[in-house]
Coordinates of C-alpha atoms and ligand atoms in Angstrom, one line a residue:
M928 CA 31.7 91.3 49.0
S929 CA 29.8 91.0 45.7
N930 CA 31.1 87.9 44.0
V931 CA 31.8 85.0 46.3
V932 CA 33.2 81.5 45.8
I933 CA 31.9 78.6 47.8
A934 CA 34.8 76.1 48.1
G935 CA 35.0 72.6 49.7
M936 CA 37.8 72.3 52.1
Q937 CA 38.0 68.5 52.2
W938 CA 37.2 65.6 49.8
G939 CA 33.8 66.9 48.8
D940 CA 30.5 66.3 50.5
E941 CA 31.1 69.1 53.0
G942 CA 27.5 70.4 52.7
K943 CA 28.2 73.1 50.0
G944 CA 24.7 72.7 48.6
K945 CA 23.1 73.7 51.8
I946 CA 25.2 76.8 52.3
V947 CA 24.7 77.9 48.7
D948 CA 21.0 77.4 49.1
L949 CA 21.0 79.4 52.3
I950 CA 22.9 82.4 51.1
C951 CA 22.0 82.6 47.5
P952 CA 19.1 85.1 48.1
A953 CA 21.9 87.6 48.7
F954 CA 23.0 87.1 45.1
D955 CA 21.6 87.5 41.6
V956 CA 23.3 84.6 39.9
V957 CA 24.7 81.2 41.0
A958 CA 27.4 79.8 38.7
R959 CA 29.0 76.4 38.7
F960 CA 32.5 76.3 37.2
Q961 CA 33.8 72.7 37.2
G962 CA 32.8 69.1 37.5
G963 CA 29.8 67.4 36.1
H964 CA 27.2 64.9 37.4
N965 CA 29.8 63.4 39.7
A966 CA 28.8 66.1 42.1
G967 CA 25.8 65.6 44.4
H968 CA 24.5 68.6 46.1
T969 CA 21.8 67.8 48.6
V970 CA 19.4 70.6 49.6
K971 CA 16.7 70.0 52.1
F972 CA 14.0 72.5 53.0
G973 CA 10.6 72.0 54.6
D974 CA 9.5 68.5 53.5
S975 CA 11.3 68.7 50.2
H976 CA 14.6 67.1 49.5
F977 CA 16.7 67.6 46.3
A978 CA 19.8 65.9 45.1
L979 CA 21.2 68.2 42.4
R980 CA 24.1 66.9 40.3
L981 CA 24.6 69.2 37.4
I982 CA 22.3 72.2 37.8
P983 CA 23.4 74.8 40.4
S984 CA 21.7 74.6 43.8
G985 CA 20.4 78.2 43.3
I986 CA 17.8 76.9 40.9
L987 CA 15.4 76.0 43.7
H988 CA 15.0 79.7 44.4
D989 CA 12.3 81.4 42.3
G990 CA 13.8 83.7 39.7
M991 CA 17.4 83.0 40.5
R992 CA 19.6 82.9 37.4
C993 CA 21.9 79.9 37.2
V994 CA 24.9 79.4 35.0
M995 CA 26.7 76.1 34.1
G996 CA 30.1 77.4 33.2
N997 CA 32.6 76.5 30.5
G998 CA 34.7 74.6 33.0
M999 CA 32.0 72.0 33.4
V1000 CA 31.6 68.6 31.6
V1001 CA 27.9 68.3 30.8
A1002 CA 26.3 65.0 30.0
P1003 CA 23.2 66.0 28.0
Q1004 CA 21.0 63.1 29.1
A1005 CA 21.9 63.6 32.8
F1006 CA 21.0 67.3 32.4
L1007 CA 17.7 66.5 30.8
D1008 CA 16.8 63.9 33.4
E1009 CA 17.6 66.4 36.2
L1010 CA 15.5 69.0 34.4
A1011 CA 12.6 66.6 34.3
E1012 CA 12.9 65.9 38.0
L1013 CA 12.9 69.6 38.8
K1014 CA 9.9 70.2 36.6
E1015 CA 8.0 67.4 38.3
A1016 CA 8.8 69.1 41.6
G1017 CA 7.3 72.4 40.3
V1018 CA 10.6 74.2 39.6
D1019 CA 10.7 75.9 36.3
P1020 CA 14.2 76.7 35.1
R1021 CA 13.2 78.1 31.7
G1022 CA 14.6 81.5 30.9
R1023 CA 17.0 81.5 33.9
L1024 CA 19.3 78.6 33.4
Y1025 CA 22.2 78.9 31.0
I1026 CA 24.8 76.4 29.9
S1027 CA 28.0 77.7 28.4
E1028 CA 28.4 77.0 24.7
R1029 CA 32.1 76.3 25.6
A1030 CA 31.3 73.6 28.2
T1031 CA 32.6 70.2 27.3
V1032 CA 30.0 67.6 26.3
L1033 CA 30.3 64.4 28.3
L1034 CA 29.3 61.6 25.9
P1035 CA 28.4 58.0 26.5
P1036 CA 31.9 56.7 25.2
H1037 CA 33.5 58.7 28.1
V1038 CA 31.4 56.6 30.5
H1039 CA 32.5 53.3 28.9
L1040 CA 36.1 54.3 29.1
D1041 CA 35.9 55.4 32.8
Q1042 CA 34.2 52.1 33.7
A1043 CA 36.6 49.9 31.7
R1044 CA 39.6 51.7 33.2
E1045 CA 38.4 51.3 36.7
A1046 CA 37.6 47.6 36.1
E1047 CA 41.1 47.1 34.8
R1048 CA 42.8 48.9 37.7
G1049 CA 41.2 46.3 40.1
A1050 CA 42.5 46.8 43.6
D1051 CA 44.3 50.0 42.5
A1052 CA 41.1 51.7 41.2
I1053 CA 40.6 55.4 42.0
G1054 CA 37.0 54.7 42.9
T1055 CA 35.6 57.2 40.4
T1056 CA 31.9 57.9 40.3
S1057 CA 31.8 56.0 36.9
R1058 CA 30.2 59.0 35.2
G1059 CA 32.9 59.5 32.6
I1060 CA 34.3 62.6 34.2
G1061 CA 38.0 61.9 33.7
P1062 CA 37.8 60.8 30.1
A1063 CA 35.6 63.9 29.3
Y1064 CA 38.2 66.3 30.7
E1065 CA 40.9 64.3 28.9
S1066 CA 39.2 64.7 25.6
K1067 CA 39.1 68.5 26.3
A1068 CA 42.8 68.6 27.2
S1069 CA 43.7 66.4 24.2
R1070 CA 41.5 68.7 22.0
Y1071 CA 39.3 66.0 20.4
G1072 CA 36.4 66.6 22.7
L1073 CA 33.2 68.3 21.7
R1074 CA 31.8 71.5 23.3
M1075 CA 28.2 72.4 23.6
V1076 CA 28.4 74.7 20.5
D1077 CA 29.7 71.7 18.5
L1078 CA 26.4 69.7 18.9
T1079 CA 25.0 71.8 16.1
A1080 CA 28.2 71.8 13.9
A1081 CA 27.8 70.8 10.3
D1082 CA 30.7 68.3 10.7
L1083 CA 29.3 66.7 13.8
E1084 CA 29.7 63.2 12.5
E1085 CA 33.4 63.7 11.6
R1086 CA 34.0 65.1 15.1
L1087 CA 32.3 62.1 16.7
A1088 CA 34.3 59.7 14.5
A1089 CA 37.5 61.5 15.6
L1090 CA 36.4 61.0 19.2
L1091 CA 35.6 57.4 18.8
A1092 CA 38.9 56.8 16.9
V1093 CA 40.7 57.7 20.1
I1094 CA 38.3 56.0 22.6
R1095 CA 37.4 52.7 20.8
P1096 CA 41.0 51.3 20.6
Q1097 CA 41.5 52.1 24.3
L1098 CA 38.3 50.1 25.1
V1099 CA 39.5 47.2 22.9
A1100 CA 42.9 47.2 24.6
L1101 CA 41.0 47.1 28.0
G1102 CA 39.0 44.1 26.8
A1103 CA 35.7 46.0 26.9
D1104 CA 32.7 45.3 24.7
V1105 CA 32.7 47.8 21.8
D1106 CA 29.7 46.4 20.1
H1107 CA 27.4 49.0 21.6
P1108 CA 25.3 51.8 20.0
D1109 CA 27.0 54.3 22.3
L1110 CA 30.2 53.6 20.3
D1111 CA 28.6 53.8 16.9
V1112 CA 29.1 57.1 15.0
A1113 CA 25.7 57.2 13.3
A1114 CA 23.7 56.2 16.4
L1115 CA 25.7 58.7 18.5
A1116 CA 25.1 61.5 16.0
E1117 CA 21.4 60.8 16.0
R1118 CA 21.3 61.2 19.8
C1119 CA 23.4 64.3 19.6
H1120 CA 21.0 65.9 17.1
A1121 CA 18.1 65.2 19.5
W1122 CA 20.1 66.6 22.5
A1123 CA 21.0 69.7 20.5
G1124 CA 17.3 70.4 20.0
D1125 CA 16.5 69.8 23.7
L1126 CA 19.4 71.8 25.0
K1127 CA 19.1 74.8 22.6
P1128 CA 17.0 77.0 24.9
F1129 CA 19.7 76.8 27.5
V1130 CA 23.0 77.1 25.6
A1131 CA 24.5 80.6 25.7
D1132 CA 27.7 82.6 25.7
T1133 CA 27.7 82.6 29.5
G1134 CA 31.0 84.4 29.8
R1135 CA 29.6 87.4 28.0
L1136 CA 26.4 87.2 30.1
L1137 CA 28.3 87.0 33.4
A1138 CA 30.6 89.9 32.4
G1139 CA 27.6 92.1 31.6
W1140 CA 25.8 91.2 34.8
V1141 CA 28.9 91.9 36.9
R1142 CA 29.4 95.2 35.1
D1143 CA 25.8 96.1 36.0
G1144 CA 26.7 95.5 39.7
E1145 CA 24.9 92.2 40.0
R1146 CA 26.3 89.6 42.5
V1147 CA 27.6 86.2 41.5
L1148 CA 27.8 83.2 43.8
F1149 CA 30.3 80.7 42.4
E1150 CA 29.3 77.2 43.5
G1151 CA 32.3 74.8 43.7
A1152 CA 31.8 71.1 43.5
Q1153 CA 34.0 68.4 45.2
G1154 CA 36.8 69.8 47.4
A1155 CA 40.3 71.1 47.6
L1156 CA 41.8 67.6 48.2
L1157 CA 40.1 66.3 45.0
D1158 CA 41.5 69.2 42.9
I1159 CA 43.5 68.0 39.9
D1160 CA 46.5 70.1 40.8
H1161 CA 46.3 70.5 44.6
G1162 CA 44.6 67.3 45.6
T1163 CA 45.8 63.9 46.6
F1164 CA 46.9 63.0 43.1
P1165 CA 46.2 60.6 41.5
F1166 CA 43.1 60.0 43.7
V1167 CA 41.5 63.2 42.6
T1168 CA 38.8 64.4 40.2
S1169 CA 39.9 65.9 36.8
S1170 CA 39.0 69.5 37.4
S1171 CA 40.1 72.6 39.4
S1172 CA 37.9 72.6 42.4
T1173 CA 39.8 75.3 44.2
V1174 CA 39.1 79.0 43.8
G1175 CA 41.3 79.5 40.7
G1176 CA 38.8 77.2 38.9
A1177 CA 36.0 79.7 39.4
A1178 CA 37.7 82.2 37.1
V1179 CA 38.9 79.8 34.5
G1180 CA 35.6 77.9 34.5
T1181 CA 33.3 80.8 34.0
G1182 CA 35.3 83.3 31.9
L1183 CA 35.2 86.0 34.6
P1184 CA 38.6 87.4 35.6
P1185 CA 40.1 86.5 39.0
T1186 CA 39.8 90.2 39.9
A1187 CA 36.0 89.8 39.8
I1188 CA 36.1 87.5 42.8
D1189 CA 36.1 89.3 46.1
G1190 CA 35.3 86.7 48.7
V1191 CA 35.8 83.0 49.4
I1192 CA 33.8 80.9 51.8
G1193 CA 35.3 77.6 52.7
I1194 CA 33.0 74.8 53.7
L1195 CA 34.4 72.5 56.3
K1196 CA 32.7 69.5 57.8
A1197 CA 33.2 69.2 61.6
Y1198 CA 34.8 65.8 60.8
T1199 CA 36.2 64.3 57.6
T1200 CA 34.7 62.0 55.0
R1201 CA 36.0 60.6 51.7
V1202 CA 34.4 58.6 49.0
G1203 CA 36.6 56.4 46.8
A1204 CA 40.2 55.4 47.3
G1205 CA 43.2 57.4 48.3
P1206 CA 45.1 58.5 51.4
F1207 CA 43.0 59.6 54.4
T1208 CA 45.4 60.0 57.4
S1209 CA 42.7 60.7 60.1
E1210 CA 40.4 57.8 58.9
L1211 CA 38.6 55.9 61.7
L1212 CA 38.1 52.2 61.0
D1213 CA 36.6 51.6 64.4
E1214 CA 33.2 52.1 66.1
T1215 CA 33.6 55.9 66.2
G1216 CA 34.0 55.9 62.4
K1217 CA 30.9 53.8 62.0
H1218 CA 29.0 56.1 64.5
L1219 CA 29.9 59.2 62.4
Q1220 CA 28.9 57.3 59.2
R1221 CA 25.5 56.3 60.7
R1222 CA 24.7 59.6 62.5
G1223 CA 26.0 61.7 59.6
N1224 CA 24.1 59.6 57.1
E1225 CA 27.3 59.4 55.1
L1226 CA 26.2 57.8 51.9
G1227 CA 27.3 59.2 48.5
T1228 CA 24.6 61.3 46.9
V1229 CA 25.5 60.1 43.4
T1230 CA 26.8 56.6 43.9
G1231 CA 25.2 55.6 47.2
R1232 CA 28.5 54.3 48.4
P1233 CA 29.2 54.6 52.1
R1234 CA 31.7 57.4 52.8
R1235 CA 34.8 56.7 54.8
C1236 CA 34.8 58.7 58.0
G1237 CA 37.5 60.2 60.3
W1238 CA 38.4 63.0 62.5
L1239 CA 38.8 66.6 61.4
D1240 CA 42.2 67.0 59.7
L1241 CA 43.6 70.5 60.1
V1242 CA 46.9 69.7 58.3
A1243 CA 44.7 69.2 55.2
G1244 CA 42.4 72.1 56.3
R1245 CA 45.2 74.7 56.6
Y1246 CA 46.5 73.6 53.2
A1247 CA 43.0 74.0 51.7
A1248 CA 42.7 77.4 53.3
R1249 CA 46.0 78.5 51.9
V1250 CA 45.2 77.4 48.4
N1251 CA 41.8 79.0 48.5
G1252 CA 42.6 82.2 50.4
L1253 CA 39.6 82.2 52.7
S1254 CA 37.5 85.2 53.7
A1255 CA 35.4 83.0 56.1
L1256 CA 34.3 79.5 56.9
A1257 CA 31.0 77.5 57.2
L1258 CA 31.3 74.6 59.6
T1259 CA 28.8 71.9 58.8
K1260 CA 27.4 68.8 60.5
M1261 CA 28.4 70.0 63.9
D1262 CA 25.4 68.2 65.5
V1263 CA 26.8 64.8 64.2
M1264 CA 29.5 65.1 66.9
D1265 CA 27.0 65.5 69.7
R1266 CA 27.3 62.1 71.4
L1267 CA 31.1 61.8 71.4
A1268 CA 32.8 61.7 74.8
E1269 CA 36.1 62.8 73.2
I1270 CA 36.9 64.5 69.9
Q1271 CA 40.3 64.4 68.2
V1272 CA 41.6 66.8 65.7
C1273 CA 44.6 65.9 63.5
V1274 CA 47.2 68.7 63.8
G1275 CA 50.3 67.1 62.3
Y1276 CA 51.5 64.1 60.3
R1277 CA 54.3 61.9 61.6
I1278 CA 56.3 60.8 58.5
A1279 CA 59.5 58.8 58.8
G1280 CA 59.8 59.8 62.5
E1281 CA 59.3 63.5 61.8
V1282 CA 56.2 65.6 62.5
R1283 CA 55.1 67.7 59.5
T1284 CA 52.4 70.3 59.5
D1285 CA 52.5 71.0 55.7
Y1286 CA 50.6 68.9 53.3
P1287 CA 52.9 66.4 51.5
A1288 CA 52.7 66.0 47.7
D1289 CA 54.4 62.6 47.7
R1290 CA 51.9 59.7 47.5
A1291 CA 54.1 57.3 49.5
A1292 CA 54.7 59.9 52.2
L1293 CA 51.0 60.5 52.5
A1294 CA 50.2 56.8 52.6
S1295 CA 52.7 56.3 55.5
A1296 CA 51.6 59.4 57.5
E1297 CA 50.4 58.8 61.0
P1298 CA 48.1 61.4 62.5
V1299 CA 49.2 63.5 65.5
Y1300 CA 46.1 64.4 67.4
R1301 CA 45.0 67.1 69.7
S1302 CA 42.2 65.9 72.0
F1303 CA 39.1 67.9 72.9
P1304 CA 36.3 66.9 75.4
G1305 CA 33.0 66.1 73.7
W1306 CA 30.0 68.2 74.6
Q1307 CA 27.6 65.2 74.8
Q1308 CA 24.6 67.5 74.5
D1309 CA 22.0 67.8 71.8
T1310 CA 22.8 70.7 69.4
V1311 CA 20.4 69.8 66.6
G1312 CA 18.6 72.9 65.3
T1313 CA 20.5 75.3 67.6
L1314 CA 20.2 78.8 66.1
E1315 CA 22.4 81.0 68.4
F1316 CA 26.1 80.5 68.9
A1317 CA 25.7 81.4 72.5
D1318 CA 23.4 78.4 72.9
L1319 CA 26.0 75.9 71.9
P1320 CA 27.7 74.1 74.8
P1321 CA 31.0 75.6 75.9
A1322 CA 33.0 72.6 74.6
A1323 CA 31.4 73.0 71.1
R1324 CA 32.2 76.8 71.1
D1325 CA 35.9 75.9 72.0
Y1326 CA 36.0 73.5 69.1
V1327 CA 34.8 76.3 66.8
A1328 CA 37.4 78.7 68.2
F1329 CA 40.2 76.2 67.7
I1330 CA 39.2 75.8 64.1
E1331 CA 39.1 79.6 63.5
E1332 CA 42.5 79.9 65.0
Q1333 CA 44.0 77.1 63.0
M1334 CA 42.3 78.0 59.7
E1335 CA 42.9 81.8 60.2
A1336 CA 39.3 82.5 59.2
P1337 CA 36.1 83.3 61.1
V1338 CA 33.4 80.7 61.2
L1339 CA 30.3 82.6 59.9
F1340 CA 27.9 79.7 59.8
V1341 CA 27.5 76.6 61.9
S1342 CA 25.2 74.0 60.5
T1343 CA 23.3 72.1 63.1
G1344 CA 21.0 70.0 61.0
P1345 CA 20.3 69.2 57.3
K1346 CA 17.5 71.8 56.9
R1347 CA 18.1 75.3 55.5
E1348 CA 16.7 76.7 58.8
E1349 CA 19.0 74.7 61.0
T1350 CA 21.9 77.0 60.9
I1351 CA 23.6 79.5 63.2
L1352 CA 24.3 82.8 61.5
R1353 CA 27.1 84.6 63.3
R1354 CA 26.3 88.3 62.9
E1355 CA 29.1 89.2 65.4
H1356 CA 31.7 88.9 62.6
P1357 CA 31.9 92.3 60.8
G1358 CA 32.1 92.7 57.1
F1359 CA 29.8 89.8 56.2
E1360 CA 26.4 91.5 56.8
L1361 CA 25.3 90.6 53.3
L1362 CA 25.6 86.9 54.0
T1363 CA 24.4 86.8 57.6
A1364 CA 21.6 89.4 57.5
G1365 CA 18.5 87.9 59.0
R1366 CA 17.1 84.4 58.2
L1367 CA 17.9 84.3 54.5
Ligands
IMP2192 P1 35.5 61.2 39.3 O1 35.2 62.7 39.6 O2 34.2 60.5 39.0 O3 36.5 61.0 38.3 O4 36.1 60.6 40.7 C1 37.4 60.9 41.2 C2 37.4 60.9 42.7 O5 36.6 62.0 43.1 C3 36.7 59.7 43.4 O6 37.4 59.4 44.6 C4 35.3 60.1 43.6 O7 34.7 59.4 44.7 C5 35.6 61.6 44.0 N1 34.4 62.5 43.8 C6 34.0 63.0 42.6 N2 32.9 63.8 42.8 C7 32.7 63.8 44.1 C8 31.8 64.5 45.0 O8 30.9 65.3 44.5 N3 31.8 64.2 46.3 C9 32.8 63.4 46.8 N4 33.7 62.8 46.1 C10 33.7 63.0 44.8

């Protein structure tokens, strides 16, 4: 396996950042292919703690090349702020961080529109991250958006005027304040000129670079953001993000062909969380839900919002596995389950009196679905920092075996704590030696 995609199996926040950080020494390049600074990838090692939003998690490794692909929406100021944070922490991304010249520029007017729309939706809000992600992708699909390469275009002002001609009337209709420098062509153009200068060392034809590296036998790790159930096509529409967070997005969002991808590692949290609104069949609104929230420290990396918590949902999990075509799995936050006396896993949805095991597309059906659970005894033993699978309590090993059987993929990694080192690498699974060799 040379080129591997890391894909979230739930609604994001599965711990992808940690797994990318753990295995990326086996690769030459880490590439993000979708999303923007709505993502929050937390990486913890030693005493350091990073919350990356736009820049691939691989950047924390000396010399690792990182690509921000054409499928991303990049807010220049958010990028520059993150860059400054990295520099302050002694990480130097110069000469090894590349932004696609075809990536969409997420501009301040997109943020105004996202926020005004959410305010107008009131109780029906999607619960977006308020970062302007949806409107930025919309401006790409509607073809009035700007790409990185356009920041230096001679007709920049006209392009910005065209963008504002679409966005301003929408803001007016929503009753939002449009008397703001973010919505003024000249002021916006001035900021874009400054950004163009600051971003110049990073902007490149990343599709061409990646193709060359792959041709030379170098290995690419594709770092997905969000998760399968937030995917614009396959997720719980309309409570989704606006990009393709499943494996197909890795090709579209980098310019590498699908045939270049030869492995997919799904990241599955041992229970389920969701930030924002939308259906969540196995949600726990009781003490157990609060316990998972507290013990799992389930607060949004980007927004600080508490995450909704619930049992593992394998109706959703099997669906995510099907769409992504998994080679293997990483099971994260196993230790968060340590204290529970009983653990439930959702294996079916009861809808209109019938039990379904496929994931429904219909919003009303999903909203009415009642979980059908299979019960497992808890292990009620401390597993934090466990490094060998054999050292896990038998009940925990049974839980892993059930997940493998249902998801039809081997669990290669079991995460037993937030730190890079707190991970079980299962070398007994053949064919993944590259990923599980030694303490990476
Ligand atoms: P948007 O991506 O800001 O448009 O938000 C759309 C939905 O995706 C909301 O429910 C967000 O909470 C959710 N979302 C976006 N990014 C992430 C993420 O990185 N982790 C978890 N949820 C996310």
